[in-house]
XYZ file of C-alpha atoms in Angstrom:
192
model
C -23.056 39.522 45.779
C -25.619 37.994 47.573
C -29.302 37.241 46.888
C -32.200 38.584 49.395
C -35.775 37.359 49.585
C -38.120 39.613 51.510
C -41.869 38.117 52.491
C -44.160 40.616 52.953
C -46.267 39.162 55.431
C -49.138 41.548 55.294
C -49.915 45.301 55.712
C -51.410 48.242 53.272
C -50.071 48.352 50.004
C -48.522 51.598 50.580
C -48.354 51.324 54.496
C -45.969 51.688 57.053
C -44.175 47.814 56.497
C -44.336 48.184 52.842
C -42.543 51.828 53.002
C -39.751 50.055 55.453
C -39.707 47.487 53.083
C -38.940 49.799 49.992
C -36.468 51.631 52.072
C -34.003 48.199 53.324
C -34.893 46.930 49.557
C -33.371 50.194 48.196
C -30.245 49.960 50.887
C -29.564 46.292 49.929
C -29.181 47.507 46.236
C -26.884 50.630 46.663
C -24.600 47.770 48.274
C -24.401 45.903 45.390
C -26.793 42.875 46.340
C -30.327 41.647 44.549
C -33.230 41.701 46.366
C -37.045 40.526 45.466
C -39.880 41.212 47.314
C -42.783 38.873 47.382
C -46.006 40.139 48.909
C -48.207 37.274 50.646
C -51.473 39.670 49.987
C -50.965 38.686 46.134
C -49.653 35.233 46.619
C -51.654 33.131 48.960
C -49.905 30.433 50.960
C -51.806 28.768 53.365
C -50.976 27.132 56.810
C -49.513 23.760 57.287
C -51.974 20.682 57.211
C -49.694 18.794 59.267
C -50.802 15.514 56.522
C -47.213 14.874 56.282
C -47.833 13.737 52.596
C -44.113 15.690 51.854
C -42.106 14.092 53.573
C -38.982 14.044 52.623
C -38.461 16.218 49.552
C -42.176 15.373 47.625
C -43.493 19.177 47.276
C -46.671 20.243 49.176
C -49.853 18.498 48.195
C -51.665 22.068 48.571
C -52.430 24.319 45.183
C -51.362 27.232 46.475
C -48.277 29.794 45.733
C -45.803 28.101 48.161
C -44.813 25.879 45.656
C -43.926 28.049 43.152
C -42.072 29.928 45.707
C -39.615 26.915 46.822
C -37.046 27.539 44.271
C -36.586 31.785 45.377
C -36.664 30.318 48.705
C -33.695 27.653 48.067
C -31.741 30.440 45.678
C -31.623 33.069 48.518
C -28.938 33.693 50.410
C -30.853 35.613 53.014
C -34.963 35.546 53.814
C -35.788 38.470 55.517
C -39.283 38.329 56.971
C -41.434 41.369 57.286
C -44.783 42.149 58.682
C -47.178 44.667 60.609
C -47.587 43.476 64.455
C -50.903 42.022 64.646
C -52.339 40.842 67.968
C -48.788 41.312 69.493
C -47.152 38.844 66.768
C -46.264 38.396 63.097
C -49.133 38.596 60.638
C -50.986 35.087 59.977
C -50.042 35.175 56.511
C -45.958 34.975 57.534
C -46.780 32.719 59.871
C -48.687 30.245 57.185
C -45.280 30.909 55.184
C -43.329 29.863 57.972
C -45.341 27.008 58.575
C -45.272 25.391 55.142
C -40.982 25.633 55.291
C -42.133 21.993 56.615
C -42.146 20.700 53.263
C -38.718 21.810 52.391
C -36.736 20.044 55.363
C -34.898 17.133 54.468
C -34.492 13.694 57.030
C -31.821 14.041 59.774
C -30.352 10.973 61.215
C -28.971 12.679 63.898
C -31.130 15.936 64.853
C -30.008 18.553 67.325
C -32.509 18.934 70.554
C -35.977 19.897 69.869
C -35.366 19.277 65.817
C -36.143 16.195 63.577
C -35.612 17.138 60.335
C -32.840 19.712 58.463
C -33.445 23.196 56.594
C -31.545 24.809 54.040
C -28.982 27.258 55.336
C -29.786 30.772 54.888
C -29.779 34.017 56.693
C -32.448 35.599 58.099
C -33.706 39.013 59.291
C -36.813 40.663 60.679
C -38.994 43.788 60.036
C -41.854 44.845 61.675
C -43.824 47.977 62.313
C -46.247 49.264 64.691
C -48.510 51.867 66.243
C -47.663 51.072 69.391
C -43.866 51.685 71.021
C -44.229 49.814 74.618
C -40.904 48.313 75.782
C -43.035 44.895 75.315
C -44.551 45.628 71.969
C -42.816 43.150 69.529
C -42.031 40.943 72.540
C -44.125 37.844 71.200
C -43.155 38.400 67.677
C -39.479 38.381 68.404
C -39.887 35.053 70.586
C -41.511 33.490 67.497
C -39.017 34.623 65.055
C -36.171 33.529 67.466
C -37.883 30.002 68.325
C -39.435 29.284 64.910
C -36.593 30.456 62.404
C -33.413 30.964 64.434
C -33.506 27.678 66.710
C -35.797 25.325 65.173
C -34.836 25.786 61.254
C -31.729 26.972 62.197
C -31.289 30.212 60.216
C -28.387 32.321 60.937
C -30.226 35.993 62.281
C -28.640 39.122 60.133
C -31.208 41.483 62.735
C -33.847 42.532 63.013
C -35.651 46.114 62.876
C -38.281 46.943 64.974
C -40.327 49.858 64.255
C -42.575 51.072 66.881
C -44.328 54.301 67.189
C -45.941 54.105 63.350
C -49.259 56.138 63.997
C -52.379 55.424 64.678
C -53.694 51.749 63.285
C -56.942 53.401 61.726
C -54.970 56.594 60.212
C -52.411 57.468 57.464
C -49.177 55.796 58.083
C -47.152 57.750 60.242
C -43.347 55.965 59.908
C -42.256 59.064 57.692
C -42.732 61.102 60.771
C -40.265 58.243 62.356
C -36.173 57.839 61.818
C -37.485 54.136 60.938
C -37.420 54.670 57.195
C -33.672 55.933 57.222
C -32.775 52.962 59.841
C -34.406 50.496 57.309
C -32.138 52.217 54.441
C -28.603 51.361 57.017
C -29.742 48.157 57.665
C -30.209 47.164 54.299
C -26.922 48.593 52.984
C -24.902 46.764 56.015
C -26.668 43.457 55.606
C -23.336 41.936 53.634
């Protein structure tokens, strides 16, 4: 049995991203794994200050929810990053959460190119929603995810569900009028 942690980086409580996560989580549970969803709207995580007080193995000096989330991060087999598309990338809340991984890094005497530390070995996935559905809609978000989470931190990518065309940003959620909720459930079922 795998332990999957979903980090919800924004969106409305019953919006497109929340619905996508719910269906994904149901798929995970139905395949016999555990899943926990952490909302960054309810658990404030500030961006990294770059102060280096955390180097190496010390907790971050900031007093927010991140230090309480570290045990959950370390216990997870897979971390799923979930966000609505904001200004063509992931939400600032989710980016702040990813930045704070800096304080769980360990010293690496022989780092690979472009890295200076090592991080816990984890699987990861990306769930995103957007009103737009152009061929380039998720390009910046996917690029950030691949460069920061997969290439730099070194997590193993288990896949992405990029749910575009979910309705007007000023209107009610429209994801239920797409096939994305069924896709999310299937994605959760086949994670492991």
